[in-house]
Amino acid sequence: MTAAPRLIVEFPAADVPDAAAVQNLLAAARDAAALAAARSVSLLLPEAADGGGPGLDPGILAGILSAGVRGPGATGTVTRPACAPPWLIVTASTSRNAPYNLARRIQSLNRITAGRVGLFLRGTGLDPVTSGAGGSLQTAAGHPSRLLAEYVEVLRRLGASFQEEALIGDRKAGRFADPHSLVPASFAGEIYSVAGALNVPLPSAHRTLLLAEAASIAPGVPVDGVVGPDSSLPEGVDAPAYSTLTWLPAGSRREALDALEWHHGPLPHAVTNGGVPTVAGPSGVVVAGTPDDVAQVLQDTAPEHTLLRVRAGAGDFAGLLDSLFEVLPEQHESRDLQAHAR
């Protein structure tokens, strides 16, 4: 079982209008991924903003970052504790990904990395493949919680449909896998339906970590965590709740207050009167200041599970992350996991 990490750091979304921008983004992402892995902190790869310029799909970015990692079928198999948190978490919207396609993509990444890739699912509507199946789906898909619940059910069933233990690989007998060990998804809902199994085997110990947006989650949906502006858990959801902490980097208190006021509007007297410049709003908690300031907030006031967003360009992100890790005590996971990551 993959454990839900206590700290997730989001890599900045960025447009990549040309080849040079792609190379710069990849270099920054590699640096950030290496820093996160060394501290057993999960790195969230976001989607490009809706309506923005051309971006790099987070699933493709995860594949590029995983290119040097040996998979279960290669010499020098990747090993890790079964309870270790994922190294990378891919963001995916339901409106951009048909569930079978997304399940196969994430399962492939997990086979390559020995289960080190998780998924953050955003319930944003029907994907083009599903919506093309018929107009009657639109009514059912108008209920975000119902759509997300079915989508998660399909992902869970597909993820467990072809466990690696079913592999035989008997070339003489012409047997690739034991069909009796496969577990077809066999799901038919109001919105989604899928019959068979994935064609990508994965060890049962490497079950994919699945996070979902709190705004669309319904009671009883089998996710490993929900992400929302605050850490309040939706009623009936039995999973860790991640609060959002946004960091506005600043070199001085004056710069921090100016940045916070620009982001939030007029500041309460309590903020301007002392302490780390921090305010809470609809998008979560926002802190402005130095890495020491953010480390103080994470240690003293942040909930147990936190998603950290840094308002900085991709090129500056790794340097800021490195400075934060220098002053932030070893995060949450055991020292055994820390040593394993290094």
GROMACS .gro file of C-alpha atoms in nm:
model
  342
    1MET     CA    1   0.000   0.000   0.000
    2THR     CA    2   0.138   0.341  -0.097
    3ALA     CA    3   0.131   0.588   0.191
    4ALA     CA    4  -0.018   0.937   0.157
    5PRO     CA    5   0.272   1.184   0.198
    6ARG     CA    6   0.234   1.451   0.462
    7LEU     CA    7   0.398   1.723   0.250
    8ILE     CA    8   0.345   1.766  -0.124
    9VAL     CA    9   0.519   2.046  -0.314
   10GLU     CA   10   0.369   2.161  -0.644
   11PHE     CA   11   0.598   2.236  -0.937
   12PRO     CA   12   0.498   2.564  -1.110
   13ALA     CA   13   0.280   2.541  -1.419
   14ALA     CA   14   0.448   2.703  -1.717
   15ASP     CA   15   0.384   2.767  -2.085
   16VAL     CA   16   0.630   2.612  -2.328
   17PRO     CA   17   0.583   2.800  -2.656
   18ASP     CA   18   0.906   2.677  -2.818
   19ALA     CA   19   1.181   2.414  -2.794
   20ALA     CA   20   1.404   2.633  -2.579
   21ALA     CA   21   1.126   2.679  -2.323
   22VAL     CA   22   1.071   2.302  -2.313
   23GLN     CA   23   1.437   2.237  -2.241
   24ASN     CA   24   1.443   2.502  -1.967
   25LEU     CA   25   1.133   2.353  -1.808
   26LEU     CA   26   1.277   2.001  -1.819
   27ALA     CA   27   1.602   2.116  -1.657
   28ALA     CA   28   1.411   2.291  -1.379
   29ALA     CA   29   1.183   1.990  -1.327
   30ARG     CA   30   1.478   1.750  -1.305
   31ASP     CA   31   1.644   1.967  -1.040
   32ALA     CA   32   1.322   1.993  -0.840
   33ALA     CA   33   1.251   1.619  -0.867
   34ALA     CA   34   1.600   1.535  -0.742
   35LEU     CA   35   1.562   1.767  -0.442
   36ALA     CA   36   1.218   1.629  -0.357
   37ALA     CA   37   1.335   1.267  -0.387
   38ALA     CA   38   1.631   1.333  -0.156
   39ARG     CA   39   1.388   1.445   0.114
   40SER     CA   40   1.114   1.189   0.042
   41VAL     CA   41   0.879   1.477  -0.041
   42SER     CA   42   0.633   1.421  -0.326
   43LEU     CA   43   0.647   1.658  -0.623
   44LEU     CA   44   0.310   1.741  -0.781
   45LEU     CA   45   0.320   1.804  -1.156
   46PRO     CA   46   0.034   2.041  -1.252
   47GLU     CA   47  -0.157   2.081  -1.574
   48ALA     CA   48  -0.123   2.396  -1.783
   49ALA     CA   49  -0.389   2.650  -1.691
   50ASP     CA   50  -0.715   2.629  -1.886
   51GLY     CA   51  -0.713   2.886  -2.161
   52GLY     CA   52  -0.340   2.942  -2.126
   53GLY     CA   53  -0.058   2.883  -2.370
   54PRO     CA   54   0.083   2.546  -2.474
   55GLY     CA   55   0.202   2.342  -2.179
   56LEU     CA   56   0.374   2.010  -2.117
   57ASP     CA   57   0.132   1.736  -2.013
   58PRO     CA   58   0.218   1.626  -1.656
   59GLY     CA   59   0.200   1.259  -1.756
   60ILE     CA   60   0.457   1.317  -2.030
   61LEU     CA   61   0.674   1.517  -1.790
   62ALA     CA   62   0.657   1.233  -1.536
   63GLY     CA   63   0.762   0.988  -1.807
   64ILE     CA   64   1.063   1.202  -1.902
   65LEU     CA   65   1.169   1.240  -1.538
   66SER     CA   66   1.133   0.864  -1.491
   67ALA     CA   67   1.340   0.776  -1.799
   68GLY     CA   68   1.647   0.680  -1.596
   69VAL     CA   69   1.462   0.465  -1.345
   70ARG     CA   70   1.475   0.089  -1.393
   71GLY     CA   71   1.145  -0.096  -1.382
   72PRO     CA   72   1.048  -0.430  -1.227
   73GLY     CA   73   1.141  -0.627  -1.538
   74ALA     CA   74   1.494  -0.486  -1.578
   75THR     CA   75   1.826  -0.581  -1.428
   76GLY     CA   76   1.879  -0.383  -1.110
   77THR     CA   77   1.511  -0.369  -1.021
   78VAL     CA   78   1.396  -0.060  -0.837
   79THR     CA   79   1.313  -0.147  -0.478
   80ARG     CA   80   1.148   0.063  -0.214
   81PRO     CA   81   0.939   0.009   0.098
   82ALA     CA   82   0.581  -0.074   0.001
   83CYS     CA   83   0.457   0.207   0.229
   84ALA     CA   84   0.684   0.473   0.077
   85PRO     CA   85   0.514   0.788  -0.057
   86PRO     CA   86   0.521   0.848  -0.434
   87TRP     CA   87   0.806   1.042  -0.588
   88LEU     CA   88   0.591   1.221  -0.846
   89ILE     CA   89   0.217   1.295  -0.848
   90VAL     CA   90   0.055   1.358  -1.187
   91THR     CA   91  -0.239   1.601  -1.206
   92ALA     CA   92  -0.517   1.497  -1.443
   93SER     CA   93  -0.861   1.645  -1.515
   94THR     CA   94  -1.158   1.424  -1.598
   95SER     CA   95  -1.246   1.660  -1.884
   96ARG     CA   96  -0.913   1.592  -2.054
   97ASN     CA   97  -0.867   1.219  -1.996
   98ALA     CA   98  -1.082   0.915  -2.065
   99PRO     CA   99  -1.051   0.689  -1.758
  100TYR     CA  100  -0.912   0.384  -1.940
  101ASN     CA  101  -0.645   0.591  -2.114
  102LEU     CA  102  -0.545   0.763  -1.791
  103ALA     CA  103  -0.534   0.435  -1.598
  104ARG     CA  104  -0.306   0.277  -1.858
  105ARG     CA  105  -0.075   0.580  -1.861
  106ILE     CA  106  -0.037   0.593  -1.481
  107GLN     CA  107  -0.005   0.214  -1.455
  108SER     CA  108   0.275   0.224  -1.715
  109LEU     CA  109   0.459   0.493  -1.520
  110ASN     CA  110   0.426   0.290  -1.202
  111ARG     CA  111   0.560  -0.019  -1.372
  112ILE     CA  112   0.863   0.180  -1.486
  113THR     CA  113   0.924   0.337  -1.144
  114ALA     CA  114   0.817   0.051  -0.911
  115GLY     CA  115   0.509   0.235  -0.792
  116ARG     CA  116   0.658   0.579  -0.738
  117VAL     CA  117   0.398   0.779  -0.934
  118GLY     CA  118   0.069   0.896  -0.784
  119LEU     CA  119  -0.235   1.069  -0.931
  120PHE     CA  120  -0.424   1.386  -0.836
  121LEU     CA  121  -0.764   1.374  -1.003
  122ARG     CA  122  -0.967   1.689  -1.072
  123GLY     CA  123  -1.338   1.651  -1.145
  124THR     CA  124  -1.388   1.898  -1.430
  125GLY     CA  125  -1.647   1.729  -1.652
  126LEU     CA  126  -1.662   1.477  -1.934
  127ASP     CA  127  -1.368   1.399  -2.160
  128PRO     CA  128  -1.418   1.415  -2.540
  129VAL     CA  129  -1.407   1.034  -2.580
  130THR     CA  130  -1.681   0.970  -2.324
  131SER     CA  131  -1.898   1.265  -2.422
  132GLY     CA  132  -1.900   1.140  -2.781
  133ALA     CA  133  -2.077   0.822  -2.670
  134GLY     CA  134  -2.417   0.991  -2.639
  135GLY     CA  135  -2.602   1.304  -2.531
  136SER     CA  136  -2.776   1.130  -2.242
  137LEU     CA  137  -2.448   1.128  -2.051
  138GLN     CA  138  -2.446   1.505  -2.018
  139THR     CA  139  -2.728   1.507  -1.761
  140ALA     CA  140  -2.558   1.254  -1.534
  141ALA     CA  141  -2.221   1.425  -1.579
  142GLY     CA  142  -2.375   1.749  -1.453
  143HIS     CA  143  -2.333   1.614  -1.099
  144PRO     CA  144  -1.957   1.648  -1.029
  145SER     CA  145  -1.957   1.419  -0.725
  146ARG     CA  146  -2.131   1.140  -0.919
  147LEU     CA  147  -1.891   1.177  -1.211
  148LEU     CA  148  -1.584   1.170  -0.988
  149ALA     CA  149  -1.713   0.873  -0.790
  150GLU     CA  150  -1.759   0.665  -1.106
  151TYR     CA  151  -1.426   0.778  -1.249
  152VAL     CA  152  -1.244   0.674  -0.930
  153GLU     CA  153  -1.424   0.338  -0.928
  154VAL     CA  154  -1.310   0.271  -1.285
  155LEU     CA  155  -0.951   0.367  -1.202
  156ARG     CA  156  -0.945   0.146  -0.893
  157ARG     CA  157  -1.086  -0.154  -1.078
  158LEU     CA  158  -0.851  -0.114  -1.372
  159GLY     CA  159  -0.553  -0.066  -1.141
  160ALA     CA  160  -0.622  -0.402  -0.976
  161SER     CA  161  -0.722  -0.585  -1.295
  162PHE     CA  162  -0.378  -0.717  -1.396
  163GLN     CA  163  -0.150  -0.784  -1.102
  164GLU     CA  164   0.205  -0.885  -1.186
  165GLU     CA  165   0.154  -1.214  -1.007
  166ALA     CA  166  -0.061  -1.318  -1.305
  167LEU     CA  167   0.241  -1.306  -1.541
  168ILE     CA  168   0.366  -1.643  -1.666
  169GLY     CA  169   0.595  -1.558  -1.956
  170ASP     CA  170   0.615  -1.915  -2.083
  171ARG     CA  171   0.744  -1.872  -2.439
  172LYS     CA  172   0.736  -2.242  -2.528
  173ALA     CA  173   0.375  -2.282  -2.418
  174GLY     CA  174   0.281  -1.948  -2.568
  175ARG     CA  175   0.136  -1.827  -2.240
  176PHE     CA  176   0.190  -1.462  -2.144
  177ALA     CA  177  -0.035  -1.456  -1.838
  178ASP     CA  178  -0.282  -1.670  -1.650
  179PRO     CA  179  -0.627  -1.547  -1.760
  180HIS     CA  180  -0.783  -1.689  -1.444
  181SER     CA  181  -0.570  -1.451  -1.237
  182LEU     CA  182  -0.694  -1.142  -1.421
  183VAL     CA  183  -0.978  -0.944  -1.267
  184PRO     CA  184  -1.173  -0.762  -1.543
  185ALA     CA  185  -1.304  -0.423  -1.436
  186SER     CA  186  -1.661  -0.514  -1.530
  187PHE     CA  187  -1.809  -0.177  -1.436
  188ALA     CA  188  -2.120  -0.019  -1.585
  189GLY     CA  189  -2.235   0.310  -1.435
  190GLU     CA  190  -2.452   0.600  -1.544
  191ILE     CA  191  -2.155   0.775  -1.703
  192TYR     CA  192  -1.866   0.531  -1.750
  193SER     CA  193  -1.844   0.165  -1.838
  194VAL     CA  194  -1.547  -0.064  -1.887
  195ALA     CA  195  -1.534  -0.439  -1.935
  196GLY     CA  196  -1.182  -0.578  -1.951
  197ALA     CA  197  -0.848  -0.554  -1.776
  198LEU     CA  198  -0.552  -0.327  -1.840
  199ASN     CA  199  -0.266  -0.465  -2.047
  200VAL     CA  200  -0.004  -0.331  -1.803
  201PRO     CA  201   0.081  -0.559  -1.508
  202LEU     CA  202   0.171  -0.406  -1.172
  203PRO     CA  203   0.266  -0.573  -0.842
  204SER     CA  204  -0.016  -0.559  -0.589
  205ALA     CA  205   0.218  -0.385  -0.342
  206HIS     CA  206   0.247  -0.088  -0.578
  207ARG     CA  207  -0.113   0.028  -0.568
  208THR     CA  208  -0.133   0.382  -0.709
  209LEU     CA  209  -0.181   0.665  -0.463
  210LEU     CA  210  -0.497   0.852  -0.568
  211LEU     CA  211  -0.582   1.202  -0.449
  212ALA     CA  212  -0.893   1.398  -0.549
  213GLU     CA  213  -1.026   1.751  -0.524
  214ALA     CA  214  -1.230   1.802  -0.209
  215ALA     CA  215  -1.488   2.013  -0.392
  216SER     CA  216  -1.613   1.717  -0.599
  217ILE     CA  217  -1.562   1.425  -0.362
  218ALA     CA  218  -1.855   1.224  -0.226
  219PRO     CA  219  -1.876   1.005   0.086
  220GLY     CA  220  -1.745   0.653   0.042
  221VAL     CA  221  -1.530   0.723  -0.265
  222PRO     CA  222  -1.209   0.516  -0.224
  223VAL     CA  223  -0.937   0.782  -0.248
  224ASP     CA  224  -0.616   0.812  -0.046
  225GLY     CA  225  -0.651   1.184   0.019
  226VAL     CA  226  -0.849   1.495  -0.071
  227VAL     CA  227  -0.702   1.833  -0.162
  228GLY     CA  228  -0.883   2.155  -0.082
  229PRO     CA  229  -0.821   2.510   0.033
  230ASP     CA  230  -0.833   2.400   0.397
  231SER     CA  231  -0.792   2.074   0.584
  232SER     CA  232  -1.158   2.028   0.673
  233LEU     CA  233  -1.261   1.680   0.567
  234PRO     CA  234  -1.583   1.640   0.366
  235GLU     CA  235  -1.840   1.448   0.569
  236GLY     CA  236  -1.823   1.074   0.520
  237VAL     CA  237  -1.480   1.076   0.350
  238ASP     CA  238  -1.228   0.853   0.524
  239ALA     CA  239  -0.898   0.988   0.392
  240PRO     CA  240  -0.634   1.248   0.484
  241ALA     CA  241  -0.729   1.607   0.391
  242TYR     CA  242  -0.461   1.834   0.244
  243SER     CA  243  -0.474   2.207   0.310
  244THR     CA  244  -0.321   2.446   0.058
  245LEU     CA  245  -0.034   2.672   0.163
  246THR     CA  246   0.083   2.928  -0.094
  247TRP     CA  247   0.428   3.082  -0.056
  248LEU     CA  248   0.506   3.427  -0.197
  249PRO     CA  249   0.888   3.448  -0.183
  250ALA     CA  250   1.024   3.777  -0.045
  251GLY     CA  251   1.364   3.886   0.080
  252SER     CA  252   1.250   4.129   0.349
  253ARG     CA  253   0.949   4.196   0.567
  254ARG     CA  254   0.857   4.505   0.365
  255GLU     CA  255   0.869   4.305   0.042
  256ALA     CA  256   0.665   4.030   0.207
  257LEU     CA  257   0.391   4.270   0.320
  258ASP     CA  258   0.378   4.435  -0.023
  259ALA     CA  259   0.351   4.095  -0.195
  260LEU     CA  260   0.082   3.978   0.044
  261GLU     CA  261  -0.120   4.298   0.004
  262TRP     CA  262  -0.097   4.274  -0.374
  263HIS     CA  263  -0.220   3.913  -0.358
  264HIS     CA  264  -0.484   3.953  -0.087
  265GLY     CA  265  -0.587   4.317  -0.073
  266PRO     CA  266  -0.584   4.532   0.245
  267LEU     CA  267  -0.422   4.337   0.526
  268PRO     CA  268  -0.559   4.293   0.878
  269HIS     CA  269  -0.380   4.488   1.150
  270ALA     CA  270  -0.267   4.164   1.311
  271VAL     CA  271  -0.070   4.077   0.998
  272THR     CA  272   0.105   4.412   0.963
  273ASN     CA  273   0.175   4.438   1.336
  274GLY     CA  274   0.418   4.147   1.366
  275GLY     CA  275   0.490   3.784   1.304
  276VAL     CA  276   0.521   3.606   0.973
  277PRO     CA  277   0.299   3.778   0.710
  278THR     CA  278   0.021   3.520   0.671
  279VAL     CA  279  -0.346   3.544   0.573
  280ALA     CA  280  -0.621   3.291   0.509
  281GLY     CA  281  -0.857   3.322   0.214
  282PRO     CA  282  -1.074   3.124  -0.028
  283SER     CA  283  -0.768   2.960  -0.186
  284GLY     CA  284  -0.615   2.857   0.146
  285VAL     CA  285  -0.340   3.005   0.360
  286VAL     CA  286  -0.092   3.245   0.199
  287VAL     CA  287   0.244   3.322   0.354
  288ALA     CA  288   0.494   3.579   0.223
  289GLY     CA  289   0.858   3.587   0.322
  290THR     CA  290   1.181   3.394   0.333
  291PRO     CA  291   1.236   3.016   0.347
  292ASP     CA  292   1.270   3.053   0.726
  293ASP     CA  293   0.924   3.211   0.741
  294VAL     CA  294   0.765   2.929   0.542
  295ALA     CA  295   0.946   2.666   0.749
  296GLN     CA  296   0.811   2.830   1.065
  297VAL     CA  297   0.453   2.820   0.933
  298LEU     CA  298   0.491   2.457   0.822
  299GLN     CA  299   0.623   2.354   1.161
  300ASP     CA  300   0.401   2.563   1.387
  301THR     CA  301   0.062   2.611   1.222
  302ALA     CA  302   0.026   2.393   0.910
  303PRO     CA  303  -0.203   2.089   0.936
  304GLU     CA  304  -0.068   1.736   0.926
  305HIS     CA  305  -0.114   1.708   0.548
  306THR     CA  306  -0.016   2.011   0.338
  307LEU     CA  307   0.012   2.098  -0.031
  308LEU     CA  308   0.270   2.375  -0.077
  309ARG     CA  309   0.244   2.600  -0.381
  310VAL     CA  310   0.528   2.842  -0.457
  311ARG     CA  311   0.454   3.156  -0.657
  312ALA     CA  312   0.772   3.155  -0.861
  313GLY     CA  313   0.887   3.073  -1.213
  314ALA     CA  314   1.002   2.722  -1.293
  315GLY     CA  315   1.361   2.843  -1.328
  316ASP     CA  316   1.365   2.978  -0.970
  317PHE     CA  317   1.172   2.692  -0.813
  318ALA     CA  318   1.455   2.446  -0.740
  319GLY     CA  319   1.666   2.714  -0.570
  320LEU     CA  320   1.377   2.818  -0.347
  321LEU     CA  321   1.298   2.455  -0.267
  322ASP     CA  322   1.660   2.385  -0.178
  323SER     CA  323   1.668   2.690   0.054
  324LEU     CA  324   1.347   2.575   0.221
  325PHE     CA  325   1.475   2.221   0.276
  326GLU     CA  326   1.795   2.357   0.432
  327VAL     CA  327   1.597   2.517   0.716
  328LEU     CA  328   1.305   2.274   0.733
  329PRO     CA  329   1.361   1.972   0.960
  330GLU     CA  330   1.339   1.629   0.806
  331GLN     CA  331   0.978   1.600   0.694
  332HIS     CA  332   0.735   1.347   0.826
  333GLU     CA  333   0.871   1.024   0.681
  334SER     CA  334   1.102   0.796   0.878
  335ARG     CA  335   1.479   0.820   0.858
  336ASP     CA  336   1.483   0.479   0.687
  337LEU     CA  337   1.286   0.626   0.398
  338GLN     CA  338   1.510   0.934   0.394
  339ALA     CA  339   1.820   0.716   0.367
  340HIS     CA  340   1.656   0.503   0.098
  341ALA     CA  341   1.573   0.810  -0.112
  342ARG     CA  342   1.933   0.928  -0.100
   0.00000   0.00000   0.00000
